[in-house]
Short mmCIF file of C-alpha atoms in Angstrom, two decimals:
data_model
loop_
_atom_site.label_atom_id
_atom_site.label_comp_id
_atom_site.label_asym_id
_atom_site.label_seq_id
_atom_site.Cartn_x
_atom_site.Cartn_y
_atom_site.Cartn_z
CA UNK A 1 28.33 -39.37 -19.45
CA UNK A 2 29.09 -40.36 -15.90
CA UNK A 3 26.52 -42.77 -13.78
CA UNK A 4 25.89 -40.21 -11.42
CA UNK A 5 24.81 -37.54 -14.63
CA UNK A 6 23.16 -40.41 -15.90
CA UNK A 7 20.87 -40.98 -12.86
CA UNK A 8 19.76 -37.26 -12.43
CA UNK A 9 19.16 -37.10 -15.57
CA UNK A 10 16.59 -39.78 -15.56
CA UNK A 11 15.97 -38.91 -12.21
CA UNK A 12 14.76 -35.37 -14.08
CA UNK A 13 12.72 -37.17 -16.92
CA UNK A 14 10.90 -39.10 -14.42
CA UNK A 15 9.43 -36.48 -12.53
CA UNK A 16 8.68 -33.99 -15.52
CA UNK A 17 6.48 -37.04 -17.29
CA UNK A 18 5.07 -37.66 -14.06
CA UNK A 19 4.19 -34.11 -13.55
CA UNK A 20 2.96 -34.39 -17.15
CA UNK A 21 0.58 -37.49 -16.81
CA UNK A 22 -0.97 -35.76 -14.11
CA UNK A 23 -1.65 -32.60 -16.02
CA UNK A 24 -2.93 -34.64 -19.16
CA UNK A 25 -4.94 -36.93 -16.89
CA UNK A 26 -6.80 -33.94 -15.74
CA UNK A 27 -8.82 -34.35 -18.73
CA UNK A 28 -9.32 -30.19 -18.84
CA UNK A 29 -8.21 -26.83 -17.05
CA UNK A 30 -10.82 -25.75 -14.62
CA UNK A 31 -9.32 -22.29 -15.35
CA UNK A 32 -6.05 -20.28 -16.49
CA UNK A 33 -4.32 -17.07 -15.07
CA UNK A 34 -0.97 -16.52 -17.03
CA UNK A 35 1.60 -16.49 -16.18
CA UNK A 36 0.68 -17.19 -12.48
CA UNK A 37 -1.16 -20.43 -12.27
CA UNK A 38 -3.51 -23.15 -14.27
CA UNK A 39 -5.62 -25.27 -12.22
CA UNK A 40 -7.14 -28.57 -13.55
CA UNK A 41 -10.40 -29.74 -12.94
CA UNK A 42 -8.83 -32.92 -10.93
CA UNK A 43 -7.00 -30.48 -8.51
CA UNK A 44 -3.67 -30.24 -10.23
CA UNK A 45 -2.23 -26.76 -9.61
CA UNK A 46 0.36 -25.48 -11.75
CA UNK A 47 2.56 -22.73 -11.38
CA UNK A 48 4.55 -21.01 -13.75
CA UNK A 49 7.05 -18.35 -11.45
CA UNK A 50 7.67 -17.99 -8.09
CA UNK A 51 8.45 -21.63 -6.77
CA UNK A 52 11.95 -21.09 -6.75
CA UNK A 53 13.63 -20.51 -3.47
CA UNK A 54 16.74 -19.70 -1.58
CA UNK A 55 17.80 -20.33 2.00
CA UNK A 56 18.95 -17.57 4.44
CA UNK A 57 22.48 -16.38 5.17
CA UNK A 58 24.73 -13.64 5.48
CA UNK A 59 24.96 -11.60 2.42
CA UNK A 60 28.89 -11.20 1.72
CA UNK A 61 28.83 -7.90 0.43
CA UNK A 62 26.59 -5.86 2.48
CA UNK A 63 26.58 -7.66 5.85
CA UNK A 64 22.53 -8.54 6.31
CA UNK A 65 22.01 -11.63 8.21
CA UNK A 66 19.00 -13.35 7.84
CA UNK A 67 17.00 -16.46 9.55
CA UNK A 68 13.63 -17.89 8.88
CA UNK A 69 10.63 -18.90 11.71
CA UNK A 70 8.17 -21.14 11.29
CA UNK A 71 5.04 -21.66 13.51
CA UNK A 72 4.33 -17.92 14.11
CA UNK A 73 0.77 -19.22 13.95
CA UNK A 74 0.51 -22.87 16.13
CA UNK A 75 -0.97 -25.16 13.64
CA UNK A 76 -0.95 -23.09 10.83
CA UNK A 77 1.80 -23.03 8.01
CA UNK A 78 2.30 -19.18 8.64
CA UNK A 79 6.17 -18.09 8.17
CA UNK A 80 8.32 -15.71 8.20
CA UNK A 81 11.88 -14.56 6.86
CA UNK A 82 14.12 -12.23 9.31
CA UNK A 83 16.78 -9.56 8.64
CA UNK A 84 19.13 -7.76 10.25
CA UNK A 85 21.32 -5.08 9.23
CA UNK A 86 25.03 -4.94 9.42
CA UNK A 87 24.49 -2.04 11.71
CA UNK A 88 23.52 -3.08 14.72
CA UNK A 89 26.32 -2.66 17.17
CA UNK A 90 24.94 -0.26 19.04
CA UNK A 91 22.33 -1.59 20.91
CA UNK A 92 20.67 1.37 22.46
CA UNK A 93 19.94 2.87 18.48
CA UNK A 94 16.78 0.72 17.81
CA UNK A 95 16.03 0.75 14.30
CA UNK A 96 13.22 1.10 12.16
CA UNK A 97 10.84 -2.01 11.54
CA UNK A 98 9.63 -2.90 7.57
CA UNK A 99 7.01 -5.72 7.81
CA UNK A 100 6.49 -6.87 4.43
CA UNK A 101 4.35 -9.12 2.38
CA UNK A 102 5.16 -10.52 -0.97
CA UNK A 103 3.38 -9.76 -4.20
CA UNK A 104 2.13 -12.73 -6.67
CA UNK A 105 -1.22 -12.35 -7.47
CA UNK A 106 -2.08 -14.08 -4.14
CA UNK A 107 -1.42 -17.40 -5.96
CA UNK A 108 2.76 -17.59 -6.79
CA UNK A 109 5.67 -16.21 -5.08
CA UNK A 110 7.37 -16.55 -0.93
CA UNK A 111 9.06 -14.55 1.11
CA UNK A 112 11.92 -17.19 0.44
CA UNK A 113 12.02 -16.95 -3.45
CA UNK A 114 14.87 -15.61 -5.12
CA UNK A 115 13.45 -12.09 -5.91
CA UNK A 116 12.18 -11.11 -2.91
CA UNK A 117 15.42 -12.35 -1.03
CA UNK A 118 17.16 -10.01 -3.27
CA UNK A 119 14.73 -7.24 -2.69
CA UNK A 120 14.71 -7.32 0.60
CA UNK A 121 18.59 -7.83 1.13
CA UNK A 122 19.07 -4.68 -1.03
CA UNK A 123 16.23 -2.82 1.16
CA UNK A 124 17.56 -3.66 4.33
CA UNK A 125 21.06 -3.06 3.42
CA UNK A 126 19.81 1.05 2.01
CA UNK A 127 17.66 1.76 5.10
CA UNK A 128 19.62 0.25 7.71
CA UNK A 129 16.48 -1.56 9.24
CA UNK A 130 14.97 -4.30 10.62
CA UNK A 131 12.81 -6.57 8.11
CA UNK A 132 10.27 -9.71 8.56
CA UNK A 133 8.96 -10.89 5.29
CA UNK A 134 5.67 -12.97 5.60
CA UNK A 135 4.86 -15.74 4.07
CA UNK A 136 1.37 -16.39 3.92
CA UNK A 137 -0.53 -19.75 2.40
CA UNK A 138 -1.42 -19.15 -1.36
CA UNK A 139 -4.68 -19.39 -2.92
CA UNK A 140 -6.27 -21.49 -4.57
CA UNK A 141 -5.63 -24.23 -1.64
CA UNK A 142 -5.93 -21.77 0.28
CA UNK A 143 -8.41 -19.10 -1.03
CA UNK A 144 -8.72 -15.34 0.70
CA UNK A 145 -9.31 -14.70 2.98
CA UNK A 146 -6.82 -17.10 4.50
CA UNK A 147 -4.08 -14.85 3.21
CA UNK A 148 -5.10 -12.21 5.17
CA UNK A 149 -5.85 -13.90 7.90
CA UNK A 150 -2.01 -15.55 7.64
CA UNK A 151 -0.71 -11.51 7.83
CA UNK A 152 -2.90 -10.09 10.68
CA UNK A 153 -1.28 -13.54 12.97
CA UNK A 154 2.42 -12.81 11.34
CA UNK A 155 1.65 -9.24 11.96
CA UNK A 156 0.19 -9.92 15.67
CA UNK A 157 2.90 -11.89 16.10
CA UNK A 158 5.54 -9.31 15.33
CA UNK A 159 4.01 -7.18 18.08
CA UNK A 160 4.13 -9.62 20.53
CA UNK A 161 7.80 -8.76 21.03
CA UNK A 162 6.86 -5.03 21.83
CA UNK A 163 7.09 -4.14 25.34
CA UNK A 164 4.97 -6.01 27.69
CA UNK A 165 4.68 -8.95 24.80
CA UNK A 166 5.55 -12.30 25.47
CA UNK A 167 7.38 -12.36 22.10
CA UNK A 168 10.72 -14.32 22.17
CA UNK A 169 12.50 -14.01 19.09
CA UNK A 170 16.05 -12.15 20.15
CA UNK A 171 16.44 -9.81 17.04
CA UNK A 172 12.97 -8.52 17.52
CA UNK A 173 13.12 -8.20 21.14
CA UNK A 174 16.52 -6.40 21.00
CA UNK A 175 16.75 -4.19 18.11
CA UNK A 176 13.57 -3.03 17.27
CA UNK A 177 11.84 0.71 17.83
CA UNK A 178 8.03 -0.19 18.05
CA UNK A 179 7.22 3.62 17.67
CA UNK A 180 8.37 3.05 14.01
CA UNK A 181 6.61 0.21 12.23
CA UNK A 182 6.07 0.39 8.76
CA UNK A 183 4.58 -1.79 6.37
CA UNK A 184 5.06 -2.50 2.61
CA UNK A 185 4.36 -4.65 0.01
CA UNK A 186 4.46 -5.05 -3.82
CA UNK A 187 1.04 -5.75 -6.03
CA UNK A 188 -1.44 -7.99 -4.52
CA UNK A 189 1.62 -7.97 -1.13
CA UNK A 190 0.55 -4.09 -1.41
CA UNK A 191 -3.28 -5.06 -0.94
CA UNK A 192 -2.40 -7.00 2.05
CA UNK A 193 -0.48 -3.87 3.81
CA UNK A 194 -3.13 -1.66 3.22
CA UNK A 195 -5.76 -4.26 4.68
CA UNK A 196 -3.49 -5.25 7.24
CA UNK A 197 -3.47 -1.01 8.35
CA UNK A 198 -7.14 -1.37 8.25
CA UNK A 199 -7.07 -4.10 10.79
CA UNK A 200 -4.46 -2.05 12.69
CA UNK A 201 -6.67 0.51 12.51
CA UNK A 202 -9.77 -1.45 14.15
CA UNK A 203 -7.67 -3.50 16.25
CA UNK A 204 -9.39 -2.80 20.05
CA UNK A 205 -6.49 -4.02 22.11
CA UNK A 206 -4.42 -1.50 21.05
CA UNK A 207 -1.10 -3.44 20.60
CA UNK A 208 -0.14 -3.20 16.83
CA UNK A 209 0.40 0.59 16.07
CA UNK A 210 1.84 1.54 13.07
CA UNK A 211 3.91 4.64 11.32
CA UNK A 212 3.39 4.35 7.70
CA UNK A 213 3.27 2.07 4.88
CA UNK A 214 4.43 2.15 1.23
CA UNK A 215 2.80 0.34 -1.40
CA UNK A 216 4.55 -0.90 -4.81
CA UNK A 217 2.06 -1.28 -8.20
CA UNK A 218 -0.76 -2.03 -5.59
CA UNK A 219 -3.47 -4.75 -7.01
CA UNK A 220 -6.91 -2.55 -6.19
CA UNK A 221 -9.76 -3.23 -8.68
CA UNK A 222 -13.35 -2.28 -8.84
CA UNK A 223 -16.61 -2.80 -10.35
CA UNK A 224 -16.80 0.46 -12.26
CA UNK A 225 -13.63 0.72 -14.87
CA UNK A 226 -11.30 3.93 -14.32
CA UNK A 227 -8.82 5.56 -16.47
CA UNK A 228 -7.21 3.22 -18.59
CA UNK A 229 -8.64 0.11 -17.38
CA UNK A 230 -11.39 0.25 -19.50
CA UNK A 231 -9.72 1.55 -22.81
CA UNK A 232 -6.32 -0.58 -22.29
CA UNK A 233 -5.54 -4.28 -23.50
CA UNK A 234 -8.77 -6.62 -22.44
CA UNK A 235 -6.53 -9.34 -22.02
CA UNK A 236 -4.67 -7.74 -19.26
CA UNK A 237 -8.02 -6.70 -17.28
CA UNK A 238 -9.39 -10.05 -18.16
CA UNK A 239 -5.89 -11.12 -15.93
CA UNK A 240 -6.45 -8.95 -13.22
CA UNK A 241 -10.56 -9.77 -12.82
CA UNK A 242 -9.35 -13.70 -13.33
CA UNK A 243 -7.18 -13.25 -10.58
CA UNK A 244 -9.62 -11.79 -8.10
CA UNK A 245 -12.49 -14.32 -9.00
CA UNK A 246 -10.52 -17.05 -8.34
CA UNK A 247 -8.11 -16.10 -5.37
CA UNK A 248 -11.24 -15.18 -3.42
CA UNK A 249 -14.23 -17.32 -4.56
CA UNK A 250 -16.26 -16.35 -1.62
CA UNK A 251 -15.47 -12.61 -2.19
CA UNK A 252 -18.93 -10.07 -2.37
CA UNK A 253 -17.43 -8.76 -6.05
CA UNK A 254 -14.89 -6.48 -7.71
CA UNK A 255 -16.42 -3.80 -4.85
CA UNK A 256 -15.20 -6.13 -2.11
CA UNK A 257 -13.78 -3.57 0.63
CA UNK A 258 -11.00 -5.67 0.24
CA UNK A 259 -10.26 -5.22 -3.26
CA UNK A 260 -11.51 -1.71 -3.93
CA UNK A 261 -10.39 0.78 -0.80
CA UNK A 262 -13.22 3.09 -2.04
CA UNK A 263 -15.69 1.30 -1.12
CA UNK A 264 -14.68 0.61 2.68
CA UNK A 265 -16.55 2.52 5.47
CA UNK A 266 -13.47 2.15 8.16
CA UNK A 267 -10.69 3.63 5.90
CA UNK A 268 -10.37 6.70 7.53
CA UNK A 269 -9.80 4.71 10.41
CA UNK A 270 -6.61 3.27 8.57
CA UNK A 271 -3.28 3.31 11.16
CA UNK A 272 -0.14 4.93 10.48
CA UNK A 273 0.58 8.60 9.44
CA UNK A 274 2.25 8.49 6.16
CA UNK A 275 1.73 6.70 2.77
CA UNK A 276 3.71 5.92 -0.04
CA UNK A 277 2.28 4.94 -3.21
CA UNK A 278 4.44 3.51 -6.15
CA UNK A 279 3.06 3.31 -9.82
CA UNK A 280 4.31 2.32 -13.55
CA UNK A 281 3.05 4.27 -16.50
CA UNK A 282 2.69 1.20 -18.44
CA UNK A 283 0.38 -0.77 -15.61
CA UNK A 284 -3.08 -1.57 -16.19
CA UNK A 285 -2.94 -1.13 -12.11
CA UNK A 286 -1.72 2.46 -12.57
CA UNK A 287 -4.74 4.44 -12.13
CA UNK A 288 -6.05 2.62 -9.75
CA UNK A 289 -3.01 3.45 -7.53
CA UNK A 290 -3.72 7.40 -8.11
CA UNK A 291 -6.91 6.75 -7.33
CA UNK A 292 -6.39 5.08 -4.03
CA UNK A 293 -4.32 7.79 -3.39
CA UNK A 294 -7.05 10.83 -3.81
CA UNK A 295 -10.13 8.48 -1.94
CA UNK A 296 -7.28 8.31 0.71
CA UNK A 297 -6.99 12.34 0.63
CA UNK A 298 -10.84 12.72 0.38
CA UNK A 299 -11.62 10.56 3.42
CA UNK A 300 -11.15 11.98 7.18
CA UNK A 301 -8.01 9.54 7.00
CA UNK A 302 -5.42 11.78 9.63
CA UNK A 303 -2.48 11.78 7.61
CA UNK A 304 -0.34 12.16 4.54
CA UNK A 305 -0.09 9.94 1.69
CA UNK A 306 2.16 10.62 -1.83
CA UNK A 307 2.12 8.95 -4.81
CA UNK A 308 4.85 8.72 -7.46
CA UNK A 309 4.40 7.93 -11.05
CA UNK A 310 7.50 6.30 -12.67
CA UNK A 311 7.38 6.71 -16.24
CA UNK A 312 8.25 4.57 -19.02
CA UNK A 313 7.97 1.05 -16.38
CA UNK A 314 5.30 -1.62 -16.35
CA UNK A 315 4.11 -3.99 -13.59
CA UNK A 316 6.49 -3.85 -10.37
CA UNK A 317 9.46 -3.08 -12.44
CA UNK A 318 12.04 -2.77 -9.67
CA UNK A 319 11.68 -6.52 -8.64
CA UNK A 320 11.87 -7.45 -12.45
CA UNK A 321 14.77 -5.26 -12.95
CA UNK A 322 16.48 -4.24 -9.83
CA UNK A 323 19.39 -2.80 -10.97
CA UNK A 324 18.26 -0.16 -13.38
CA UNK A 325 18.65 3.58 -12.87
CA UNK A 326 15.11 3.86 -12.39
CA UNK A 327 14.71 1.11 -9.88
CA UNK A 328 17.97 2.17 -7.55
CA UNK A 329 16.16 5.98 -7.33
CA UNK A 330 12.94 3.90 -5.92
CA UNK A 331 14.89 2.21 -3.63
CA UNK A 332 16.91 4.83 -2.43
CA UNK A 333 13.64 6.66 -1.77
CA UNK A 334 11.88 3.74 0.16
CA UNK A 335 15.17 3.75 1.94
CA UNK A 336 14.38 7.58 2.84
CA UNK A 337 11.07 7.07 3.78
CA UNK A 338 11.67 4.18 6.16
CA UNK A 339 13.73 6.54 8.14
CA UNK A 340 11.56 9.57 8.74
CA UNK A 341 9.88 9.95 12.30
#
């Protein structure tokens, strides 16, 4: 073995017994939530996916170029990854906008890690749109509602490059059709659209309008157990309550507007005209997503919402496998949707 292999290797040991020593020094977990995050009485924080992460560039094979920004937010560690499509030489055509935010139980995952790069790469590419990915702090340093507090500025800031903003970022300024802004996002990325349309919704100064929004496995909960949330694995919902309890400390309960849609008084007054609502057959989350989508139909909400059921598929199975049969129909459908007026 060469010096150099030598060194990184130790270089390796070191830090994993380090790592280690701090974990066992801990003395006990203050609480568990696999296989997102374990957090140790003495502050250690843990996470088991989602840390990995790639840098931007331009993809080789389908031409979408993408950059990252950091201070959206002055002072604040709000960020944001940027793409472009490969079809942009006409500069008149502005394209659609997808404003996205990340999925990982509110405590793992970036818009910089390795499966969202893919995903949104692959959903840029499809659509032929525009893209800014948000990355938002993570609980538990930084409980909700920081998160949403990270996406309204990101989201705010997005806008500012409308016209009349004072928005300086050239992609956005140049390519962009503000009539069609869309949001999405995957599990608890899909609660943050959907609050982030609320706030678009209530927003007085009139600047952030949206079109529509499509929402992937979204994490909604509630007090009162529906369909097969109360008769399905009690580990699972024991997950899902877990994740709420401790991502939002300060929350009111399960009945939180902000977790359960149901019980909010301003959704009707929720932007955009169309909704798209993605769930898995095998997903504890599943009927909460129908659900969401017949309070949506119920309330004096002004526009159209659909939900699909994909059978057979668990959690968010598109991310997990992206290049199944099943997962290539969903995107070429959120590709579809993105470009409807």
């Amino acid at each position: 073995m060469s010096c150099k292999k030598i060194s990184l290797y130790f270089l390796l040991i070191s830090h994993l017994l380090s790592f280690t020593l701090a974990a066992t020094n801990s003395s006990d977990i203050l609480y568990d939530i696999y296989p997102y995050v374990r957090v140790y009485k003495n502050g250690t924080v843990e996470r088991f996916i989602g840390t990995q992460t790639l840098p931007p560039s331009l993809d080789p094979i389908n031409g979408v170029r993408s950059k990252d920004i950091y201070g959206i937010a002055p002072k604040l560690n709000v960020s944001a990854r940027l793409y472009l499509p490969k079809n942009t030489v006409n500069p008149k055509k502005k394209l659609p906008l997808l404003v996205y935010f990340h999925g990982g139980a509110f405590f793992t995952e970036s818009a910089f890690s390795p499966t969202y790069y893919n995903h949104m790469n692959s959903l840029v590419a499809k659509a032929n749109v525009v893209a800014v990915s948000v990355n938002y702090r993570l609980a538990p340093e930084n409980p909700l509602p920081i998160g949403y507090e990270d996406s309204w500025l990101a989201l705010k800031w997005v806008f500012s490059h409308s016209e009349g903003g004072n928005g300086t970022d050239p992609w956005l300024k140049s390519y962009v059709d503000y009539g069609r802004v869309y949001l999405g996002g995957d599990s608890a990325g899909a609660n943050i659209a959907h609050n982030m349309a609320i706030r678009a919704g209530l927003d007085k100064t009139g600047r952030v309008k949206l079109l529509g929004m499509f929402l992937n496995c979204p994490h909604f909960w509630g007090k009162k157990l529906i369909g097969s949330e109360g008769g399905g694995d009690p580990q699972r919902r024991a997950v899902m309550e877990s994740i709420w309890i401790h991502a939002y400390p300060n929350s009111t309960g399960f009945d939180d507007p902000l977790s359960n849609p149901a019980k909010d008084p301003n959704l009707s007054k929720m932007d955009g005209k169309r909704v798209l609502v993605y769930v898995a057959e095998k997903d504890i989350l599943k009927d909460r997503g129908l659900y969401y989508k017949r309070t949506l139909r119920r309330s004096k909400w002004n526009g159209i919402v659909k939900a699909v059921e994909v059978k057979g598929e668990d959690h968010v199975f598109n991310l997990r496998f992206p290049n199944t049969t099943k997962a290539m129909k969903m995107l070429n459908h959120l590709a579809s949707f993105l470009n409807r007026d």
